[in-house]
């Protein structure tokens, strides 16, 4: 049932030279950075050349996909610290070649026990806090899950200890890496927030400015934190001195005596405690599954809405023969299916959604009812109403309510495959680029602002909102690490950052590859648009040039420079791996394979 293997001229880019492994000297040589690689023996794709090189080195030395994914993720905590790190959380999806099963780890941050449904309402005004006001505070910080995700992944499926796996990342933090435009730009964009905190400005605003592109950046505190974890285990974080420092930072934000620049809001502390940290648990939910044109698509269940929303949209799209349509008509159906799936996601999906509701949302009968709303000759007025996933489907549903707030692009994603056929798709984040802006003093990592992924106030009118805060609850995510099997064997693995656009980008890449005849690198590079049941669809300029004029009436667009920063691997029928990363977005990513395939 697998779509025809497509590797075309794009793949001739496979000029990757062997990665040199982990930089060891004071001024490390930059590892190679190519968006496409084809070969065998394992593959890694991430946004960052150093992280990809570290993951590849683990594979070369006999580690498996889980070992390599954790090593690469720990390195991203150093080189992409504004998107990911042990101050945050994420979702880890793993295909186990021995059993043929897909497993997941939910390492999402959880709300401390102090949190209530009204925690994001300003008691003085009775109004919800503004996003940045909540973000740069202790209120937004969820109990981090990333470190326990790494430990659990290694314990269950890895072959190396966490201590071994953290070594290369600690070395990168100590020896340094070269600052690129993206890194410097992310600091510049956060300068006002970072400048309020002594710890953050000392690390990221040396001399009051972001480090220059081309300079070497070192983070000795983070190197030391990784080494402490390596010797003392994750308890030093969840029950020990690192955890105490996390709690102290949330309770007493490290305000600078002389801030760099000004910040328009008061910086509020909050009440996370050591008990919150000690009580943190990862979860191991069953993946979501939806069958699409004979393929099995596995994704992340709640608290992520990724698996259900991508799955529901695919189920809706399966009712249409996208292949026989013009590309523009296919895009029309993609946008409409996204809007319908988002209406349901917003109404029904949160951390506590019952399994039977999730099951209905992913049922083919429900998708049929939703699909019948799509009109090929006009766009539906937005927002569209959520449906009623009650098991009784006999007509088309109607009504309103939108949530299109979340369109930021932080977070990071990586894809790894090993020579045994195991696959990891892992999306990790600290939420906004730069998290809550506070580096934990002396520890070298930023805290997340993941709790701003809760709805601050009800968004569903008189219906219950599934994503209001509550003690211990996890905020709804859109992260959508996805593994697709064909005849029970890996065919594709993809994921991306991008807030709520993650769902639409993963969906778009899947239909690009499966239905629209693109290669995986083309499916990643193609212009993107994101319709999330809002009045206007966000679209990259190239999407507008290509499709805007041909689409049926009723679509409205707001241009946005870029959406997402994806990675993926395709498992070709002849056994080779095709690893792909962004050619351009977010400065381009790095794909690599253990054994390079040379074209003859
Ligand atoms: N916090 C977002 C989520 O979980 C991800 C943030 C991003 O990718 O920008 O959906």
Coordinates of C-alpha atoms and ligand atoms in Angstrom, one line a residue:
X1 CA 0.0 0.0 0.0
X2 CA 3.0 2.2 0.1
X3 CA 3.0 5.1 -2.4
X4 CA 5.6 4.8 -5.1
X5 CA 9.1 5.4 -4.0
X6 CA 10.0 8.9 -5.1
X7 CA 13.6 10.0 -5.1
X8 CA 14.3 12.4 -7.8
X9 CA 16.9 14.9 -8.7
X10 CA 16.4 16.6 -5.3
X11 CA 18.2 13.7 -3.7
X12 CA 21.3 14.1 -5.8
X13 CA 22.1 16.7 -3.2
X14 CA 23.4 13.9 -1.2
X15 CA 26.9 15.2 -1.0
X16 CA 27.3 14.9 2.8
X17 CA 30.8 14.1 3.9
X18 CA 31.3 11.9 6.9
X19 CA 30.4 13.8 10.0
X20 CA 33.4 14.4 12.3
X21 CA 31.5 13.5 15.4
X22 CA 31.7 15.6 18.5
X23 CA 33.8 18.7 18.4
X24 CA 36.6 18.4 21.0
X25 CA 38.8 21.4 20.7
X26 CA 38.4 25.0 22.0
X27 CA 37.2 26.2 18.6
X28 CA 35.2 23.4 17.2
X29 CA 35.1 22.7 13.5
X30 CA 31.5 23.1 12.4
X31 CA 29.9 19.8 11.3
X32 CA 28.4 19.6 7.8
X33 CA 24.9 20.9 7.3
X34 CA 22.9 19.4 4.4
X35 CA 19.1 19.2 4.1
X36 CA 19.0 15.9 2.4
X37 CA 21.0 12.6 2.8
X38 CA 20.4 9.2 1.4
X39 CA 22.0 6.0 2.6
X40 CA 22.0 3.2 5.1
X41 CA 23.0 2.1 8.6
X42 CA 20.9 4.8 10.3
X43 CA 20.0 8.4 9.9
X44 CA 19.4 11.6 11.9
X45 CA 17.6 14.8 10.9
X46 CA 17.4 17.8 13.2
X47 CA 17.5 21.6 12.9
X48 CA 21.1 21.8 14.0
X49 CA 24.3 20.4 12.5
X50 CA 26.0 19.8 15.8
X51 CA 23.0 17.9 17.2
X52 CA 22.8 15.8 14.1
X53 CA 26.5 15.0 14.2
X54 CA 26.3 14.0 17.8
X55 CA 23.3 11.7 17.1
X56 CA 25.1 10.2 14.0
X57 CA 28.2 9.5 16.1
X58 CA 26.2 7.6 18.6
X59 CA 24.7 5.5 15.8
X60 CA 28.2 4.9 14.3
X61 CA 29.4 3.6 17.6
X62 CA 26.7 1.1 17.8
X63 CA 24.0 3.0 19.7
X64 CA 20.4 2.6 18.7
X65 CA 17.9 5.2 17.6
X66 CA 16.8 5.9 21.1
X67 CA 20.4 6.5 22.3
X68 CA 21.0 8.7 19.4
X69 CA 17.8 10.7 19.8
X70 CA 18.5 11.4 23.4
X71 CA 22.1 12.4 22.7
X72 CA 20.9 14.7 19.9
X73 CA 18.1 16.2 22.1
X74 CA 20.6 16.9 24.9
X75 CA 22.8 18.7 22.4
X76 CA 19.8 20.7 21.1
X77 CA 19.5 21.8 24.8
X78 CA 22.9 23.4 24.3
X79 CA 22.8 24.7 20.7
X80 CA 19.0 25.4 20.5
X81 CA 18.5 26.5 24.1
X82 CA 15.6 28.8 23.2
X83 CA 13.5 26.0 21.9
X84 CA 14.4 23.0 24.0
X85 CA 16.2 21.8 27.1
X86 CA 15.8 20.1 30.5
X87 CA 13.7 23.1 31.6
X88 CA 10.9 22.0 29.2
X89 CA 8.9 19.0 28.0
X90 CA 8.0 17.1 24.9
X91 CA 6.6 14.0 23.2
X92 CA 8.7 11.0 22.2
X93 CA 7.3 8.5 19.7
X94 CA 9.2 5.2 19.1
X95 CA 8.8 2.4 16.6
X96 CA 10.3 -0.8 18.0
X97 CA 11.5 -3.0 15.1
X98 CA 11.5 -6.1 17.2
X99 CA 7.9 -6.0 18.1
X100 CA 6.6 -3.9 15.3
X101 CA 4.8 -1.7 17.8
X102 CA 4.7 2.1 18.3
X103 CA 5.1 3.5 21.8
X104 CA 5.0 7.0 23.1
X105 CA 6.3 8.9 26.1
X106 CA 4.3 11.9 27.3
X107 CA 6.9 14.2 28.9
X108 CA 4.7 17.2 28.9
X109 CA 5.1 19.7 31.7
X110 CA 2.3 19.6 34.3
X111 CA 0.7 22.4 36.3
X112 CA 1.9 22.7 39.9
X113 CA -0.8 21.9 42.6
X114 CA -1.4 25.6 43.3
X115 CA -2.9 26.2 39.9
X116 CA -6.6 26.7 39.5
X117 CA -9.0 27.4 36.6
X118 CA -8.6 31.1 37.2
X119 CA -4.8 31.3 37.7
X120 CA -4.4 33.3 34.4
X121 CA -7.0 35.8 35.3
X122 CA -5.5 39.0 36.8
X123 CA -7.3 39.4 40.2
X124 CA -7.0 43.2 40.0
X125 CA -8.7 43.6 36.6
X126 CA -10.7 40.4 36.4
X127 CA -9.3 40.0 32.8
X128 CA -7.0 37.3 31.5
X129 CA -3.3 38.3 31.6
X130 CA -1.8 39.3 28.3
X131 CA 0.3 36.6 26.8
X132 CA 3.7 38.2 27.4
X133 CA 2.6 39.2 30.9
X134 CA 1.9 35.6 31.8
X135 CA 4.8 34.2 29.8
X136 CA 7.6 36.2 31.5
X137 CA 6.7 35.2 35.1
X138 CA 6.7 32.2 37.4
X139 CA 3.0 31.6 36.6
X140 CA 3.8 30.1 33.2
X141 CA 6.3 27.5 34.4
X142 CA 5.2 23.9 34.2
X143 CA 7.0 21.1 36.0
X144 CA 9.6 20.0 33.4
X145 CA 9.4 16.5 31.9
X146 CA 12.3 16.4 29.4
X147 CA 14.9 14.8 31.7
X148 CA 12.6 12.1 32.8
X149 CA 11.6 11.4 29.2
X150 CA 15.3 10.8 28.3
X151 CA 15.8 8.5 31.3
X152 CA 12.6 6.5 30.6
X153 CA 13.3 6.2 26.9
X154 CA 16.8 4.9 27.6
X155 CA 15.6 2.6 30.4
X156 CA 12.9 1.1 28.2
X157 CA 14.5 0.9 24.8
X158 CA 18.0 2.3 24.8
X159 CA 21.4 0.5 25.1
X160 CA 23.4 3.3 26.8
X161 CA 23.2 4.9 30.2
X162 CA 22.0 8.5 30.6
X163 CA 25.5 9.3 31.9
X164 CA 27.1 8.1 28.7
X165 CA 24.6 9.8 26.5
X166 CA 24.9 13.2 28.2
X167 CA 28.7 13.3 27.6
X168 CA 28.9 14.7 24.1
X169 CA 26.3 17.4 24.9
X170 CA 28.2 18.4 28.0
X171 CA 31.4 18.6 25.9
X172 CA 29.6 20.9 23.3
X173 CA 28.4 23.1 26.2
X174 CA 31.9 23.3 27.6
X175 CA 33.9 23.7 24.4
X176 CA 31.4 25.8 22.6
X177 CA 29.8 26.1 19.2
X178 CA 29.7 28.8 16.6
X179 CA 26.8 31.3 17.0
X180 CA 24.7 31.5 13.8
X181 CA 22.2 34.2 12.7
X182 CA 19.3 32.2 14.1
X183 CA 20.8 31.9 17.5
X184 CA 21.8 35.6 17.7
X185 CA 18.4 36.6 16.3
X186 CA 16.5 34.6 18.8
X187 CA 18.4 36.4 21.6
X188 CA 17.8 39.8 20.0
X189 CA 14.1 39.1 19.7
X190 CA 14.0 38.3 23.4
X191 CA 16.4 41.1 24.5
X192 CA 13.8 43.0 26.6
X193 CA 12.7 39.9 28.5
X194 CA 16.2 38.4 28.9
X195 CA 17.6 41.7 30.1
X196 CA 15.3 41.7 33.2
X197 CA 17.1 38.7 34.7
X198 CA 20.7 38.6 36.0
X199 CA 21.2 35.0 35.1
X200 CA 19.8 35.3 31.6
X201 CA 21.6 38.5 30.7
X202 CA 24.9 37.1 32.1
X203 CA 24.7 34.1 29.8
X204 CA 23.0 35.5 26.7
X205 CA 23.6 39.2 26.7
X206 CA 27.3 39.5 27.4
X207 CA 28.2 43.2 27.5
X208 CA 24.5 44.0 27.1
X209 CA 24.2 42.6 23.6
X210 CA 23.6 39.2 21.9
X211 CA 26.8 37.4 21.0
X212 CA 27.9 38.1 17.5
X213 CA 27.2 35.6 14.7
X214 CA 30.4 33.7 14.1
X215 CA 31.7 33.9 17.7
X216 CA 32.1 30.8 19.9
X217 CA 29.4 30.4 22.5
X218 CA 30.1 28.4 25.7
X219 CA 27.7 27.4 28.5
X220 CA 29.9 25.9 31.3
X221 CA 27.0 26.0 33.8
X222 CA 25.0 23.7 31.6
X223 CA 28.0 21.4 31.0
X224 CA 28.3 21.1 34.8
X225 CA 24.5 20.5 35.2
X226 CA 24.7 17.7 32.6
X227 CA 27.7 16.2 34.5
X228 CA 25.9 16.4 37.8
X229 CA 23.0 14.6 36.3
X230 CA 25.4 12.0 34.8
X231 CA 26.9 11.3 38.2
X232 CA 23.9 11.6 40.5
X233 CA 21.0 10.6 38.2
X234 CA 17.7 12.4 37.5
X235 CA 17.0 12.7 41.2
X236 CA 19.3 15.6 41.4
X237 CA 16.8 17.4 39.2
X238 CA 13.5 16.0 40.6
X239 CA 14.5 15.7 44.3
X240 CA 17.8 17.4 44.6
X241 CA 19.8 20.6 44.3
X242 CA 19.0 21.4 40.7
X243 CA 15.3 21.0 41.4
X244 CA 15.7 23.3 44.4
X245 CA 17.2 25.9 42.1
X246 CA 14.3 25.5 39.7
X247 CA 11.8 26.1 42.5
X248 CA 13.7 29.0 43.8
X249 CA 13.7 30.6 40.3
X250 CA 10.0 30.3 40.0
X251 CA 9.3 31.5 43.5
X252 CA 11.9 34.3 43.4
X253 CA 12.6 35.3 39.8
X254 CA 16.3 36.3 39.5
X255 CA 15.6 40.0 38.7
X256 CA 18.7 42.0 37.6
X257 CA 19.7 44.9 39.8
X258 CA 20.3 46.8 36.6
X259 CA 18.0 45.5 33.9
X260 CA 19.0 45.8 30.3
X261 CA 16.1 47.7 28.7
X262 CA 12.6 47.8 30.2
X263 CA 9.7 45.3 30.4
X264 CA 6.2 46.6 30.4
X265 CA 4.7 44.2 32.9
X266 CA 5.3 43.3 36.6
X267 CA 7.3 40.0 36.8
X268 CA 5.2 37.7 39.1
X269 CA 6.6 34.8 41.1
X270 CA 4.5 31.7 41.5
X271 CA 4.2 28.8 43.9
X272 CA 5.9 25.7 42.3
X273 CA 7.3 23.5 45.1
X274 CA 9.8 20.7 45.5
X275 CA 6.7 18.4 46.0
X276 CA 5.6 19.3 42.5
X277 CA 8.9 18.3 41.1
X278 CA 9.1 15.1 43.2
X279 CA 5.6 14.2 42.1
X280 CA 6.3 14.6 38.3
X281 CA 5.7 11.4 36.3
X282 CA 6.1 10.7 32.6
X283 CA 3.2 8.8 31.0
X284 CA 3.1 6.2 28.3
X285 CA -0.2 6.6 26.4
X286 CA -1.1 4.4 23.5
X287 CA -0.4 6.3 20.3
X288 CA -3.3 7.5 18.2
X289 CA -3.9 5.6 15.0
X290 CA -5.6 6.5 11.9
X291 CA -5.5 4.5 8.7
X292 CA -5.0 6.6 5.6
X293 CA -5.0 5.2 2.1
X294 CA -3.8 1.8 3.4
X295 CA -1.1 3.3 5.6
X296 CA -1.1 3.3 9.4
X297 CA -0.5 6.8 10.8
X298 CA 0.6 6.8 14.5
X299 CA 0.7 10.0 16.5
X300 CA 0.7 11.5 20.0
X301 CA -2.4 11.2 22.2
X302 CA -3.5 13.7 24.9
X303 CA -2.4 16.0 26.3
X304 CA -1.2 16.6 22.7
X305 CA -4.0 17.3 20.3
X306 CA -1.6 16.5 17.5
X307 CA -2.5 12.8 17.0
X308 CA -6.3 13.3 17.0
X309 CA -6.3 16.5 14.9
X310 CA -3.9 15.2 12.2
X311 CA -5.8 11.8 12.3
X312 CA -9.2 13.4 12.0
X313 CA -8.2 15.6 9.2
X314 CA -6.6 12.7 7.3
X315 CA -9.8 10.7 7.8
X316 CA -11.8 13.5 6.4
X317 CA -9.4 13.9 3.4
X318 CA -9.6 10.2 2.7
X319 CA -13.1 10.7 1.5
X320 CA -11.8 12.7 -1.4
X321 CA -9.6 11.6 -4.3
X322 CA -6.9 14.3 -3.9
X323 CA -4.7 12.6 -6.5
X324 CA -7.2 13.3 -9.3
X325 CA -7.7 16.9 -8.3
X326 CA -5.7 19.9 -9.3
X327 CA -3.1 20.9 -6.7
X328 CA -5.2 24.0 -5.9
X329 CA -8.4 21.9 -5.3
X330 CA -6.3 19.6 -3.1
X331 CA -5.1 22.6 -1.1
X332 CA -8.7 23.8 -0.8
X333 CA -9.7 20.4 0.7
X334 CA -6.6 20.4 3.0
X335 CA -7.5 23.9 4.4
X336 CA -11.1 22.9 4.9
X337 CA -10.3 19.6 6.6
X338 CA -7.9 21.5 8.9
X339 CA -10.5 23.9 9.9
X340 CA -13.0 21.1 10.7
X341 CA -10.5 19.2 12.7
X342 CA -9.5 22.3 14.6
X343 CA -13.1 23.1 15.6
X344 CA -13.3 19.7 17.2
X345 CA -9.8 19.9 18.7
X346 CA -10.7 23.2 20.3
X347 CA -14.0 21.9 21.7
X348 CA -13.1 18.5 22.8
X349 CA -9.4 17.9 23.3
X350 CA -7.5 18.5 26.5
X351 CA -5.5 16.5 29.0
X352 CA -8.6 15.0 30.5
X353 CA -10.6 14.1 27.4
X354 CA -12.2 10.6 27.9
X355 CA -10.8 7.8 25.6
X356 CA -14.2 7.2 24.1
X357 CA -14.4 10.8 22.8
X358 CA -11.0 10.5 21.3
X359 CA -12.0 7.3 19.7
X360 CA -15.1 8.9 18.2
X361 CA -13.1 11.9 16.9
X362 CA -10.8 9.4 15.1
X363 CA -13.6 7.2 13.7
X364 CA -14.3 7.0 10.0
X365 CA -18.0 7.4 10.5
X366 CA -17.4 10.7 12.2
X367 CA -15.0 11.8 9.5
X368 CA -17.7 11.0 6.9
X369 CA -20.1 13.3 8.7
X370 CA -17.5 16.1 8.8
X371 CA -16.4 15.6 5.3
X372 CA -19.9 16.1 3.9
X373 CA -19.6 19.8 5.0
X374 CA -16.8 20.5 2.5
X375 CA -18.0 22.4 -0.6
X376 CA -15.6 22.1 -3.5
X377 CA -16.8 25.4 -5.0
X378 CA -16.5 27.6 -1.9
X379 CA -14.7 27.9 1.4
X380 CA -16.9 27.4 4.5
X381 CA -17.4 30.6 6.5
X382 CA -15.0 30.4 9.5
X383 CA -15.1 29.6 12.2
X384 CA -16.9 26.3 11.5
X385 CA -18.8 24.6 14.3
X386 CA -17.5 21.6 16.1
X387 CA -19.3 18.4 15.4
X388 CA -20.9 16.1 17.9
X389 CA -18.8 12.9 18.2
X390 CA -21.5 10.9 19.9
X391 CA -21.5 7.8 17.8
X392 CA -24.8 8.8 16.0
X393 CA -23.8 10.1 12.6
X394 CA -26.5 10.7 10.1
X395 CA -26.1 14.2 8.7
X396 CA -23.9 17.2 8.6
X397 CA -23.3 19.4 11.6
X398 CA -23.1 23.2 11.9
X399 CA -22.1 26.2 14.4
X400 CA -19.0 28.4 15.8
X401 CA -16.0 29.2 18.0
X402 CA -12.4 29.7 17.1
X403 CA -9.0 29.5 18.8
X404 CA -6.3 30.6 16.5
X405 CA -4.1 32.2 19.0
X406 CA -1.2 29.9 18.9
X407 CA 1.0 30.5 15.9
X408 CA 4.5 30.9 17.4
X409 CA 7.5 29.0 16.1
X410 CA 9.7 27.8 18.9
X411 CA 10.3 24.2 19.8
X412 CA 12.4 21.7 17.9
X413 CA 12.0 18.4 16.3
X414 CA 14.2 15.5 15.4
X415 CA 13.9 12.2 13.6
X416 CA 16.3 9.2 14.0
X417 CA 16.4 5.7 12.5
X418 CA 19.0 3.0 13.3
X419 CA 20.4 0.0 11.4
X420 CA 18.0 -2.3 13.2
X421 CA 14.9 -0.5 11.9
X422 CA 14.0 1.3 15.1
X423 CA 12.6 4.8 14.6
X424 CA 12.3 7.9 16.9
X425 CA 10.2 10.9 16.2
X426 CA 10.7 13.4 19.0
X427 CA 9.3 17.0 19.4
X428 CA 10.6 18.9 22.4
X429 CA 10.0 22.5 23.6
X430 CA 10.1 25.1 26.2
X431 CA 7.1 26.7 24.5
X432 CA 7.8 30.3 23.3
X433 CA 11.2 30.9 21.8
X434 CA 13.2 31.7 25.0
X435 CA 10.7 30.0 27.3
X436 CA 9.8 32.2 30.3
X437 CA 13.0 34.1 29.9
X438 CA 14.6 32.9 33.2
X439 CA 17.9 31.0 33.1
X440 CA 18.1 29.0 36.4
X441 CA 21.0 30.7 38.1
X442 CA 24.2 28.6 38.0
X443 CA 22.5 25.8 36.0
X444 CA 22.7 27.2 32.5
X445 CA 19.2 26.3 31.2
X446 CA 16.0 28.3 30.6
X447 CA 12.6 27.5 32.2
X448 CA 9.6 26.8 30.0
X449 CA 6.4 28.9 29.8
X450 CA 4.4 25.8 28.8
X451 CA 1.4 26.6 31.0
X452 CA 0.5 29.5 28.7
X453 CA -0.7 26.7 26.4
X454 CA -3.7 26.4 28.7
X455 CA -6.6 28.6 27.7
X456 CA -6.6 31.6 30.1
X457 CA -10.4 31.8 30.1
X458 CA -13.1 29.6 28.5
X459 CA -13.1 29.8 24.7
X460 CA -16.1 27.6 24.1
X461 CA -19.1 29.8 25.0
X462 CA -21.5 27.9 27.1
X463 CA -19.8 24.5 26.4
X464 CA -17.1 23.3 28.7
X465 CA -13.5 24.3 27.6
X466 CA -11.3 21.2 27.8
X467 CA -8.1 23.2 28.2
X468 CA -8.5 25.3 31.3
X469 CA -5.8 25.0 33.9
X470 CA -6.2 22.7 37.0
X471 CA -3.8 21.3 39.5
X472 CA -1.5 18.6 38.0
X473 CA -3.2 19.0 34.6
X474 CA -1.0 19.2 31.4
X475 CA -1.7 22.0 28.9
X476 CA -3.0 20.9 25.5
X477 CA -0.2 20.7 23.0
X478 CA -0.2 20.7 19.2
X479 CA 3.0 18.7 18.9
X480 CA 2.6 16.0 16.4
X481 CA 5.5 13.6 16.1
X482 CA 4.2 11.1 13.6
X483 CA 5.3 7.7 12.4
X484 CA 3.6 6.1 9.3
X485 CA 3.8 2.4 8.6
X486 CA 3.2 0.6 5.3
X487 CA 2.3 -3.0 5.7
X488 CA 3.5 -2.9 9.3
X489 CA 6.9 -1.5 8.5
X490 CA 8.2 2.1 8.7
X491 CA 7.5 4.2 5.7
X492 CA 7.7 7.8 7.0
X493 CA 8.5 9.7 10.2
X494 CA 7.9 13.4 10.4
X495 CA 7.5 16.3 12.8
X496 CA 8.0 20.0 13.2
X497 CA 7.8 22.9 15.7
X498 CA 5.4 25.8 15.2
X499 CA 2.8 25.9 17.9
X500 CA -0.7 25.1 16.6
X501 CA 0.7 25.2 13.0
X502 CA 2.5 22.0 13.8
X503 CA -0.8 20.1 13.2
X504 CA -1.3 21.6 9.8
X505 CA 2.3 21.3 8.7
X506 CA 2.5 17.6 9.6
X507 CA -0.8 17.1 7.8
X508 CA 0.4 19.1 4.7
X509 CA 3.7 17.2 4.5
X510 CA 1.8 13.9 4.7
X511 CA -0.6 14.7 1.9
X512 CA 2.2 16.3 -0.2
X513 CA 4.1 13.0 0.0
X514 CA 1.3 10.5 0.0
X515 CA -1.2 12.1 -2.4
X516 CA 0.4 14.9 -4.4
X517 CA 3.4 13.1 -5.8
X518 CA 6.2 14.9 -4.0
X519 CA 9.4 13.4 -2.7
X520 CA 9.9 13.8 1.0
X521 CA 12.4 16.7 0.6
X522 CA 9.9 18.3 -1.7
X523 CA 7.1 17.7 0.7
X524 CA 9.1 19.5 3.4
X525 CA 10.2 22.3 1.2
X526 CA 6.8 23.0 -0.4
X527 CA 5.1 26.3 0.6
X528 CA 2.9 26.1 3.6
X529 CA -0.5 27.4 4.8
X530 CA -2.2 26.9 8.1
X531 CA -6.0 27.1 8.5
X532 CA -7.0 26.6 12.1
X533 CA -10.7 27.4 11.9
X534 CA -10.0 31.1 11.9
X535 CA -11.2 33.9 9.6
X536 CA -8.0 34.0 7.7
X537 CA -5.5 31.3 6.8
X538 CA -1.8 31.9 7.6
X539 CA 0.2 31.4 4.5
X540 CA 3.8 31.7 3.3
X541 CA 4.3 34.1 0.4
X542 CA 5.1 31.3 -2.0
X543 CA 1.9 29.5 -1.1
X544 CA -0.1 32.7 -2.0
X545 CA 1.8 33.0 -5.3
X546 CA 1.1 29.4 -6.2
X547 CA -2.5 28.9 -5.1
X548 CA -4.3 32.1 -3.9
X549 CA -5.7 33.1 -7.2
X550 CA -7.0 29.6 -8.2
X551 CA -8.8 28.7 -4.9
X552 CA -12.6 28.8 -4.7
X553 CA -14.1 31.9 -3.2
X554 CA -14.3 32.4 0.6
X555 CA -10.6 31.9 1.5
X556 CA -8.8 34.8 3.2
X557 CA -5.1 34.8 4.0
X558 CA -2.6 36.5 6.2
X559 CA 0.9 36.3 4.9
X560 CA 3.6 35.0 7.3
X561 CA 7.3 34.7 6.4
X562 CA 7.6 31.0 7.3
X563 CA 5.8 28.2 9.1
X564 CA 7.5 25.4 10.9
X565 CA 11.0 23.8 10.8
X566 CA 10.4 20.2 9.9
X567 CA 12.5 17.0 9.9
X568 CA 11.7 13.6 8.5
X569 CA 13.0 10.3 7.3
X570 CA 11.5 8.1 4.6
X571 CA 12.3 4.4 4.5
X572 CA 12.8 3.5 0.9
X573 CA 11.7 0.2 -0.5
X574 CA 15.2 -0.9 -1.3
X575 CA 16.2 -0.5 2.4
X576 CA 17.9 2.9 2.1
X577 CA 17.0 5.8 4.3
X578 CA 16.1 9.2 2.9
X579 CA 16.7 11.8 5.6
X580 CA 15.3 15.3 5.1
X581 CA 15.5 18.7 6.9
X582 CA 14.5 22.2 5.9
X583 CA 16.5 23.6 3.1
X584 CA 15.7 27.2 4.1
X585 CA 13.3 27.8 7.0
X586 CA 14.9 28.7 10.3
X587 CA 18.3 28.8 8.7
X588 CA 18.1 25.3 7.3
X589 CA 18.4 22.0 9.1
X590 CA 20.9 19.1 9.0
X591 CA 20.1 15.6 7.7
X592 CA 22.7 12.8 7.7
X593 CA 23.1 9.1 7.2
X594 CA 25.6 6.7 8.7
X595 CA 26.6 5.2 5.3
X596 CA 26.3 7.5 2.4
X597 CA 24.7 6.3 -0.8
X598 CA 26.6 7.6 -3.9
X599 CA 24.8 7.9 -7.2
X600 CA 26.3 5.9 -10.0
Ligands
LIG1 N1 3.9 24.8 23.2 C1 3.5 24.4 21.8 C2 2.8 23.1 21.8 O1 3.0 22.3 22.7 C3 4.7 24.3 21.0 C4 5.4 25.6 20.8 C5 5.9 25.8 19.4 O2 6.1 24.9 18.7 O3 6.1 26.9 19.1 O4 2.0 22.9 21.0

